[in-house]
mmCIF file of C-alpha atoms in Angstrom:
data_model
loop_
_atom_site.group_PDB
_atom_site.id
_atom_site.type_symbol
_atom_site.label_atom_id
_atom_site.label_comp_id
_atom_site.label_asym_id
_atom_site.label_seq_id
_atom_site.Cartn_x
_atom_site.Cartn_y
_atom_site.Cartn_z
ATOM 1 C CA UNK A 1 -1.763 17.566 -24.767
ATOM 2 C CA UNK A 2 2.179 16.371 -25.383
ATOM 3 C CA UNK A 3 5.069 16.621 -23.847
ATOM 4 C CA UNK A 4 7.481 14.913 -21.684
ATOM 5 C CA UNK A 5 5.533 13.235 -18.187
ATOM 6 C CA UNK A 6 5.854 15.242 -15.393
ATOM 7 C CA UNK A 7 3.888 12.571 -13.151
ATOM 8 C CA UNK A 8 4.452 8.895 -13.877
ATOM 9 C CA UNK A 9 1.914 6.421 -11.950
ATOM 10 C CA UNK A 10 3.014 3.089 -11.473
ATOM 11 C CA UNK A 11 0.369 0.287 -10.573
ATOM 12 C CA UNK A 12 1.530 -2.878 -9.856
ATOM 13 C CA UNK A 13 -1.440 -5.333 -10.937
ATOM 14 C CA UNK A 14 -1.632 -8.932 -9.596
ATOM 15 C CA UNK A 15 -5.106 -10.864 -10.410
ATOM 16 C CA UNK A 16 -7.015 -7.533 -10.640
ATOM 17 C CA UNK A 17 -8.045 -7.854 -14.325
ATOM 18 C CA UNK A 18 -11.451 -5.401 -13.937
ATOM 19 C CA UNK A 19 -10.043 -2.481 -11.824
ATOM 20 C CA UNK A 20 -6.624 -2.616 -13.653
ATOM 21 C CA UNK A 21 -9.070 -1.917 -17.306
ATOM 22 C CA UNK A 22 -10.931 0.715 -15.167
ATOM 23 C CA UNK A 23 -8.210 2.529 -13.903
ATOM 24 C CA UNK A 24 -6.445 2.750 -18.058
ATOM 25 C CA UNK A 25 -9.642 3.410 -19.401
ATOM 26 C CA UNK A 26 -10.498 6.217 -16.813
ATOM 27 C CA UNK A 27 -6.512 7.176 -17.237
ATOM 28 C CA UNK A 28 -6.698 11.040 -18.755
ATOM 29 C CA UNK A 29 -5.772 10.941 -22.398
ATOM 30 C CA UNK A 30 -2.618 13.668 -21.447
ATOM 31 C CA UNK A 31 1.034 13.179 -22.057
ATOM 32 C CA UNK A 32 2.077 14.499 -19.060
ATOM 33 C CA UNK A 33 0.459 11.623 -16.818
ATOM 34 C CA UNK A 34 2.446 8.297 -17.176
ATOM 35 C CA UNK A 35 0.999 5.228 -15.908
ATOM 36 C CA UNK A 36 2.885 2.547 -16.072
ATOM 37 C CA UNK A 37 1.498 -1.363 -14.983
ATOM 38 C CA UNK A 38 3.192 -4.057 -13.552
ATOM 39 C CA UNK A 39 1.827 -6.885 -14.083
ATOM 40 C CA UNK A 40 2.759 -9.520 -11.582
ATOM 41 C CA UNK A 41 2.332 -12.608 -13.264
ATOM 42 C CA UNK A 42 -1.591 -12.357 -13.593
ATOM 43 C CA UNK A 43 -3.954 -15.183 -15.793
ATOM 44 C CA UNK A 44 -5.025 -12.684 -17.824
ATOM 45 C CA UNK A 45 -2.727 -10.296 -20.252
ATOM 46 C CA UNK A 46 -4.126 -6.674 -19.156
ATOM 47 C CA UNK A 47 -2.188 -5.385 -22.347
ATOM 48 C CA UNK A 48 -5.461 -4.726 -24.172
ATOM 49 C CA UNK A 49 -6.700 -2.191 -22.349
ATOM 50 C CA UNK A 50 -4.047 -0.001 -23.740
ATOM 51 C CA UNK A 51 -5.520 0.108 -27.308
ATOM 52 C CA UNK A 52 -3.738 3.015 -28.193
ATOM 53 C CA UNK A 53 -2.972 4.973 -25.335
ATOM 54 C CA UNK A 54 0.430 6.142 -25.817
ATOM 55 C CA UNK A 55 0.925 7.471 -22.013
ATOM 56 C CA UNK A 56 -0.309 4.232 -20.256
ATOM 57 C CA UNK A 57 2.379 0.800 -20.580
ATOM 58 C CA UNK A 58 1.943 -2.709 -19.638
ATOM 59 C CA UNK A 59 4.853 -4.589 -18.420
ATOM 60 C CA UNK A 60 4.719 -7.977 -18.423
ATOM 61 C CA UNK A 61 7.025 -9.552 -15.572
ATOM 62 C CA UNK A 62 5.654 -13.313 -15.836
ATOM 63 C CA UNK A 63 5.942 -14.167 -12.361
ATOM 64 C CA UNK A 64 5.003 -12.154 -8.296
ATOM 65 C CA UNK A 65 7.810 -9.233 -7.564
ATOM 66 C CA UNK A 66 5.739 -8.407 -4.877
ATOM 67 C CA UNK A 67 4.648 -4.818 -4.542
ATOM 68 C CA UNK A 68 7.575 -3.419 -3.509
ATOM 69 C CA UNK A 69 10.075 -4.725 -6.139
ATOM 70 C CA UNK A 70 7.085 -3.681 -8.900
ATOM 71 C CA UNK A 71 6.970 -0.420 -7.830
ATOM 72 C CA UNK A 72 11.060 -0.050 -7.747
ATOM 73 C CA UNK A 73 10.698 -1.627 -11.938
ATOM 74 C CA UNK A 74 8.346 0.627 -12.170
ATOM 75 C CA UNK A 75 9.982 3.599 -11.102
ATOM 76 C CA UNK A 76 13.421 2.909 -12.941
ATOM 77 C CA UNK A 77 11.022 2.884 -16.000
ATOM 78 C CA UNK A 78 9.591 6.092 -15.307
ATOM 79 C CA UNK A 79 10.208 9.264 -17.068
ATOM 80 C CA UNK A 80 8.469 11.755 -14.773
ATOM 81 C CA UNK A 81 10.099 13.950 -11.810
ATOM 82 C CA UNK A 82 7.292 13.008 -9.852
ATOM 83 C CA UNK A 83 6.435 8.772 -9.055
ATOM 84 C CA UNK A 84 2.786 8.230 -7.903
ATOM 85 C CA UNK A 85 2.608 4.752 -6.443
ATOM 86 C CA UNK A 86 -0.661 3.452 -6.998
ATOM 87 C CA UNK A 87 -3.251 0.322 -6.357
ATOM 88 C CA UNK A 88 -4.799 -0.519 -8.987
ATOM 89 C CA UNK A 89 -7.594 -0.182 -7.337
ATOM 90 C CA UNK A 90 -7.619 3.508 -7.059
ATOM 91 C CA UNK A 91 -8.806 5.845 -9.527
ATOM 92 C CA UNK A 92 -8.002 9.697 -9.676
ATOM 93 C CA UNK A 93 -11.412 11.811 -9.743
ATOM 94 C CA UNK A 94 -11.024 14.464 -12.787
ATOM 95 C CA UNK A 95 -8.066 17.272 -11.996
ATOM 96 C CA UNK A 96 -6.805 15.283 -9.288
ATOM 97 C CA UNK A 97 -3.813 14.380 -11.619
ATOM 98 C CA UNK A 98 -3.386 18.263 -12.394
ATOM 99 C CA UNK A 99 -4.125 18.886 -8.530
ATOM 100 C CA UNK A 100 -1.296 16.929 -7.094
ATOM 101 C CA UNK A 101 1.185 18.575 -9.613
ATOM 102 C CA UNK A 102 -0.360 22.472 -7.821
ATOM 103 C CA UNK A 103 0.372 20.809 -4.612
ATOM 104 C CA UNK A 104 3.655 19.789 -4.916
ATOM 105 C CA UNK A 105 4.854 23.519 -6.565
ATOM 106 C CA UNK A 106 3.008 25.189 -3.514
ATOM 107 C CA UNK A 107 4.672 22.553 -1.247
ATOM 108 C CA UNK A 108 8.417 22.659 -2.631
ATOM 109 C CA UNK A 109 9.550 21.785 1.020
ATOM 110 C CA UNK A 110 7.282 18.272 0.465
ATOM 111 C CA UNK A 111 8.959 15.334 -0.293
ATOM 112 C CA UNK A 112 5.472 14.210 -1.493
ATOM 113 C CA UNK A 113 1.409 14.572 -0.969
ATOM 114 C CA UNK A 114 -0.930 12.019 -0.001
ATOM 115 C CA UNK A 115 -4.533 12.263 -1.942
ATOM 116 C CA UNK A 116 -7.847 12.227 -0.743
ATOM 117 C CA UNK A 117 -9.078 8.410 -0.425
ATOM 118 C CA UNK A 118 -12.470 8.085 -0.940
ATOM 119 C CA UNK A 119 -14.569 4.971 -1.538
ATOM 120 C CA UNK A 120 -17.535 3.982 -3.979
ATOM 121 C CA UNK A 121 -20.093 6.488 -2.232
ATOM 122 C CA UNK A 122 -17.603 9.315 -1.459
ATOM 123 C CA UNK A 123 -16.819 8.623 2.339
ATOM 124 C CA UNK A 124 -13.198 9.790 3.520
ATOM 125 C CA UNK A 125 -11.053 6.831 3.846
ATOM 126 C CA UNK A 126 -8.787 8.859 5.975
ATOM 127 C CA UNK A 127 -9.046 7.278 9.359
ATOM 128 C CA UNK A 128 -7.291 4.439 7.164
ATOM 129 C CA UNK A 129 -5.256 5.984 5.021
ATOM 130 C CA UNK A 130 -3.499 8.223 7.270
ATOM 131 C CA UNK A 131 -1.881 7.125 10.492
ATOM 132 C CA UNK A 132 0.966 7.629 12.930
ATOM 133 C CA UNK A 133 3.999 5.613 12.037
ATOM 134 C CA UNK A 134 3.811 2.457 14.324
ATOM 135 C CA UNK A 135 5.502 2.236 17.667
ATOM 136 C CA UNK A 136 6.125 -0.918 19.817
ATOM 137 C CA UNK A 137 3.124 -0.437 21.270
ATOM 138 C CA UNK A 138 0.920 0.194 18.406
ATOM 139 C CA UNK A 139 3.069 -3.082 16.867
ATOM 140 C CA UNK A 140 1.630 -5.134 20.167
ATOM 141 C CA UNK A 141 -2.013 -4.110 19.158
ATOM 142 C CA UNK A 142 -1.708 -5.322 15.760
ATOM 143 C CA UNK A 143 -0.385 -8.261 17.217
ATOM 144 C CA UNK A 144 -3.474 -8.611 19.372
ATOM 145 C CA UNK A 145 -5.896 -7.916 16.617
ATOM 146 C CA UNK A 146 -6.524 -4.430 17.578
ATOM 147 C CA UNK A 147 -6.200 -1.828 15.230
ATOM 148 C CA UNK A 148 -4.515 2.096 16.123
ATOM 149 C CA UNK A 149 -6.772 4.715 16.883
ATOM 150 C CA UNK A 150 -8.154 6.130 13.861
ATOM 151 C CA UNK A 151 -6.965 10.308 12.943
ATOM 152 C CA UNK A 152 -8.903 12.694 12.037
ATOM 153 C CA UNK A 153 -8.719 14.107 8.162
ATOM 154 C CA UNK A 154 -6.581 16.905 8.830
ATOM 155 C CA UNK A 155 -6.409 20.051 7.197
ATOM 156 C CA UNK A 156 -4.713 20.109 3.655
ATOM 157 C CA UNK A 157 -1.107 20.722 3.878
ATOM 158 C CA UNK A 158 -0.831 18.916 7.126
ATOM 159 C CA UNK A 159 2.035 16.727 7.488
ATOM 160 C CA UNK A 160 1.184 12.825 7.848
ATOM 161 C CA UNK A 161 3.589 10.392 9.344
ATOM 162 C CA UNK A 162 2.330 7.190 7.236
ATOM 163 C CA UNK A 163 -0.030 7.868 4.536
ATOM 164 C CA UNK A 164 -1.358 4.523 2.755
ATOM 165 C CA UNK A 165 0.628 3.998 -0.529
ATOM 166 C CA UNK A 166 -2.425 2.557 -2.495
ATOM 167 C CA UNK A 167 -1.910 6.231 -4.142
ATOM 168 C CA UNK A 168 0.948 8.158 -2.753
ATOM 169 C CA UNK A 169 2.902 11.162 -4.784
ATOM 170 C CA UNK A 170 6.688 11.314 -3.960
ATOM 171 C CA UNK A 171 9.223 13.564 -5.819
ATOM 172 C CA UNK A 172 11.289 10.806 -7.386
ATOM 173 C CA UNK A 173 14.820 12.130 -5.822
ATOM 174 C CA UNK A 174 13.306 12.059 -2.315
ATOM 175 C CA UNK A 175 12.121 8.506 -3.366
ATOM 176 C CA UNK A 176 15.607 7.562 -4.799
ATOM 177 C CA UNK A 177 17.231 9.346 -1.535
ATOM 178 C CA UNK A 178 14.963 7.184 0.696
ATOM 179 C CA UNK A 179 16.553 3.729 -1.001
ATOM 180 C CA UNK A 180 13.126 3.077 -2.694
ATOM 181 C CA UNK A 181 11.288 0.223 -1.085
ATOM 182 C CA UNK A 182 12.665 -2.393 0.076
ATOM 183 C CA UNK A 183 11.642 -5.349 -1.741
ATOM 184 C CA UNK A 184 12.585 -8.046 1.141
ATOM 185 C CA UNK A 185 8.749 -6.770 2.220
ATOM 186 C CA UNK A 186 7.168 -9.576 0.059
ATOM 187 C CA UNK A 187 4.151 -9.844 -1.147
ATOM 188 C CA UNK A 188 2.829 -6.924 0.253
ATOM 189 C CA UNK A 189 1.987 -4.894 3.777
ATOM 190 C CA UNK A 190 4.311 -2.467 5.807
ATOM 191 C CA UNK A 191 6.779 -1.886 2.935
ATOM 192 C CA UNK A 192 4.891 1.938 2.592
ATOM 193 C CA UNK A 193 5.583 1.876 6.632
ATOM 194 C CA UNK A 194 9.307 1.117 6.152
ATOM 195 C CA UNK A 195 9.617 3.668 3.377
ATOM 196 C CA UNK A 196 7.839 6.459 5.176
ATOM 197 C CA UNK A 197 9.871 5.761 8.308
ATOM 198 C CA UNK A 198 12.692 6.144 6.010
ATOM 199 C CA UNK A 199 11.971 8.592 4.823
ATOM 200 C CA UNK A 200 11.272 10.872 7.827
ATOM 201 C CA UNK A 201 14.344 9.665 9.247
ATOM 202 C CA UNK A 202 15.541 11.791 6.178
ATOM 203 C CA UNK A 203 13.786 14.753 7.744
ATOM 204 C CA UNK A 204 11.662 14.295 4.244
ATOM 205 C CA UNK A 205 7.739 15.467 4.949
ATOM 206 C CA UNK A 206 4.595 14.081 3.240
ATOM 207 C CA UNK A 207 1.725 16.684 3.502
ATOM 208 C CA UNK A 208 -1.968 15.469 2.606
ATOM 209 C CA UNK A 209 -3.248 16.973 -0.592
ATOM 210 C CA UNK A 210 -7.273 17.123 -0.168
ATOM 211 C CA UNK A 211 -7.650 18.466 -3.036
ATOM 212 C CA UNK A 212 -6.790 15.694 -5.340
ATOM 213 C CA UNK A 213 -9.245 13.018 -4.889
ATOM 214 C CA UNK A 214 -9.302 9.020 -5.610
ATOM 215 C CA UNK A 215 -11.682 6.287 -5.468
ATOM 216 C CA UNK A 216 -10.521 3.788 -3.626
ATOM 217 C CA UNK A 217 -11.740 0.189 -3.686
ATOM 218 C CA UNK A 218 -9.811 -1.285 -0.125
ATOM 219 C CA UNK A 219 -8.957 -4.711 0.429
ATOM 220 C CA UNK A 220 -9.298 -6.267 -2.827
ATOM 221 C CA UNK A 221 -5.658 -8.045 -2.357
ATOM 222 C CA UNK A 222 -7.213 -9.469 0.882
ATOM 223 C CA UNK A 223 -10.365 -11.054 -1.025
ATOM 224 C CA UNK A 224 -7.581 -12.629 -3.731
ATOM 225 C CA UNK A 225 -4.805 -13.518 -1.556
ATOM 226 C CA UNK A 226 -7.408 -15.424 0.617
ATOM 227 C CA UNK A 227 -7.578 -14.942 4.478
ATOM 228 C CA UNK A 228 -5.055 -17.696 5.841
ATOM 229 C CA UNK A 229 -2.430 -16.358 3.055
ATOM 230 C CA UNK A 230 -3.464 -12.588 3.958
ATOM 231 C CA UNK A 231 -2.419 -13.379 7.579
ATOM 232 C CA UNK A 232 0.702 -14.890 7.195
ATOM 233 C CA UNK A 233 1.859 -12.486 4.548
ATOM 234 C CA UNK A 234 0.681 -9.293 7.035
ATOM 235 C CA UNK A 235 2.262 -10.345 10.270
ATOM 236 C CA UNK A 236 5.956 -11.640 8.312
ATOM 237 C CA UNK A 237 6.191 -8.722 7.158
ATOM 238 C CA UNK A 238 5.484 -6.848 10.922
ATOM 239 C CA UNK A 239 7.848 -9.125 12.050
ATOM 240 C CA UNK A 240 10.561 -7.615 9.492
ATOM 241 C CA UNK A 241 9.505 -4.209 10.044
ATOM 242 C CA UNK A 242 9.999 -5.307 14.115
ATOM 243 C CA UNK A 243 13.479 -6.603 13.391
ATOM 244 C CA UNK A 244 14.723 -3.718 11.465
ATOM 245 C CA UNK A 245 12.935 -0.641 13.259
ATOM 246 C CA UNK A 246 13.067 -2.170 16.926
ATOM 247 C CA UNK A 247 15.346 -5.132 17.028
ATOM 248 C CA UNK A 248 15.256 -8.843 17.506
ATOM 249 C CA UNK A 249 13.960 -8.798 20.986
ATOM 250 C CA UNK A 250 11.079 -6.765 20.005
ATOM 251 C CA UNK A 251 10.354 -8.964 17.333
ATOM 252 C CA UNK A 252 10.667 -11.703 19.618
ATOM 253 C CA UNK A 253 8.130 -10.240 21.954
ATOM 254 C CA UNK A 254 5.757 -9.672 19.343
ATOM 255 C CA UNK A 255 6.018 -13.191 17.700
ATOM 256 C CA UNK A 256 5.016 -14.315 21.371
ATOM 257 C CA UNK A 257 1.744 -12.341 22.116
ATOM 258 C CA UNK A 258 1.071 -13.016 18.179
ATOM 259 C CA UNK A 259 0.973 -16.706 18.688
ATOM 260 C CA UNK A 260 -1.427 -16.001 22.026
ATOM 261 C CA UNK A 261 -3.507 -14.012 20.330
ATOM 262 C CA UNK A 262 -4.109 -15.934 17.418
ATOM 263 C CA UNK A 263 -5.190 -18.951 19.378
ATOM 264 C CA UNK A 264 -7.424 -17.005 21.612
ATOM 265 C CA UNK A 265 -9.035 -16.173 18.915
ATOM 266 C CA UNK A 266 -9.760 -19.234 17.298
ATOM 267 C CA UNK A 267 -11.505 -19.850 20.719
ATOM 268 C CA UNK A 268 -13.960 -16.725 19.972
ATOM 269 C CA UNK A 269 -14.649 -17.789 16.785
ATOM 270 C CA UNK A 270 -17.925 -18.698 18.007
ATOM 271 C CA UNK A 271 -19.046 -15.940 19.171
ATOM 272 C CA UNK A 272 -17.326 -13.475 15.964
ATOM 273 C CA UNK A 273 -16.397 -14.532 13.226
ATOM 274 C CA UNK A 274 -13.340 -12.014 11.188
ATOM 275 C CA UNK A 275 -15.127 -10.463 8.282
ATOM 276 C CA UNK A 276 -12.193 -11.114 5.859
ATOM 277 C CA UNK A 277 -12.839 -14.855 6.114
ATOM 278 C CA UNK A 278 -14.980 -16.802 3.964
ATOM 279 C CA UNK A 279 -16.334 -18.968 6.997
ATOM 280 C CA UNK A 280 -15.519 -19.984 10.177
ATOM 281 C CA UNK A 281 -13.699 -23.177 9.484
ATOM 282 C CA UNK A 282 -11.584 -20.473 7.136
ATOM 283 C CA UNK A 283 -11.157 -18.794 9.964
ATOM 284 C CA UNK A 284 -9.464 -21.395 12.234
ATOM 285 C CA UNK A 285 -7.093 -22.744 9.572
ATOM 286 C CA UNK A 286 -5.966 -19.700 9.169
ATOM 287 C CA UNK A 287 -5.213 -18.671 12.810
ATOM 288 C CA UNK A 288 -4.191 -21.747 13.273
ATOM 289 C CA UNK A 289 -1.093 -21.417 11.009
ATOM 290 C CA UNK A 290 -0.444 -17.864 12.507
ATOM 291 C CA UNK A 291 0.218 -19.333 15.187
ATOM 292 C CA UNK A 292 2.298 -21.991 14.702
ATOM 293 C CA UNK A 293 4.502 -19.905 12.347
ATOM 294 C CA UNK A 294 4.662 -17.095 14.763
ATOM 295 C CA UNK A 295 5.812 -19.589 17.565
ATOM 296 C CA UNK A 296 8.035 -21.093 15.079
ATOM 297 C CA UNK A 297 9.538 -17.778 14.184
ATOM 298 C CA UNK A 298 8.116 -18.404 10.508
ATOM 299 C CA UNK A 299 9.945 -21.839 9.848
ATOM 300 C CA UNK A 300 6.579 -23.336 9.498
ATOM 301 C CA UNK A 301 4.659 -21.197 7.454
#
């Protein structure tokens, strides 16, 4: 089919050679659907797997924007009314594309729809993908390792406070109207947070789109970034969502329990291991630095 795009897809790609060719090659062969990659500076040039795929575009940035600031190139690049930020790590399941376009005429209030997440054997990633946006309280958890209470999939058309933006739909004048992401959020983690608080500040609602399914891969940046990096990179960036959503003395508070926490836990580490590290000399190093930069309000880091 041609025609102008009515849904661009932009996937920034950092180091993810093999899902980055799965997700072009799998990419419908329709004029309509845009996907657009960012590629962040990776060892390997993914511009082959265009061939000649007219609706999918590699751009070549040389160096790490970070998520955030590839999704903003991305988006300024665009030519569709409707931006679907995506990992490139997710895959839409045939018709989701087509689905998500439904959803959002049926939905005209919506300032976007959040897909079905599912992973390699079909299991909802929804107690994931869709939470509550954070309060202090939920930030303390993090801080002490525990995750939020995972929600229930919810019927379709249900609002969602924080969907996961490894493949989120947004109109693209509710995303301009939001300020886009904020790129300060760097590499990656809790700049979809500060956008969907943003945006619901705006009184702008994201409703989950069953329908339209992905495959989702989740944690692949984890496994690449390694677990040390992962760590600092996850809790700086709570600590700027802190600042900016619940001040200074919040962040403060959490920097303090963060820098507990992480030391008690390098003093469990024989009993439990964390499952994102290699070992459990990985382990300390990397809790270890938490929690020196945490005390040192990220000076040291």
């Amino acid at each position: 089919m041609s025609g102008s795009p009515i849904l661009t897809a932009v996937a920034p790609h950092w180091h993810d050679e093999d899902n980055v060719a799965l997700l072009a090659q799998s990419w419908p062969r329709d004029e309509r659907f845009e996907l657009i990659v960012i590629d962040n500076g990776s060892a390997e040039n993914p511009s082959a797997v265009q061939t000649d795929r007219t609706n999918v575009k590699v751009l070549d940035v040389e160096r790490n924007l970070g998520f955030a600031a590839a999704v903003n190139l991305g988006a300024a690049k665009s030519a569709g009314p409707l931006l679907l930020i995506l990992n490139t790590d997710a895959r839409p399941e045939s018709g989701a594309l087509e689905s998500l376009v439904r959803g959002m005429e049926e939905h005209r209030d919506a300032a976007g729809l959040a897909p079905r997440l599912v992973d390699e054997d079909g299991a909802s990633q929804a107690g994931w993908q869709l939470r509550r946006l954070p309060n202090l309280l939920t930030l303390l958890g993090y801080c002490c390792f525990v995750e939020a209470r995972a929600l229930r999939e919810p019927p379709a058309g249900s609002p969602v406070e924080q969907p996961a933006a490894c493949a989120l739909l947004l109109r693209r004048d509710a995303f301009d109207a939001a300020g886009r992401m904020d790129e300060a959020f760097w590499p990656a983690w809790f700049e979809d947070v500060d956008l969907a608080r943003r945006l619901r500040e705006r009184d702008l609602t994201i409703r989950y789109w069953p329908d339209a399914t992905f495959r989702h891969g989740l944690g692949a940046s984890v496994r690449r970034l390694g677990y040390g990096p992962f760590l600092l990179a996850y809790y700086r960036n709570l600590d700027r969502y802190a600042r900016k959503h619940h001040g200074r003395g919040a962040a403060l508070l959490l920097r303090t329990v963060l820098a507990g926490a992480a030391l008690f836990r390098v003093l469990l580490l024989p009993l439990r291991c964390p499952q994102r590290a290699r070992n459990r000399g990985d382990a300390c190093a990397g809790l270890g630095r938490l929690a020196v930069a945490a005390a040192s309000g990220w000076r040291n880091r």
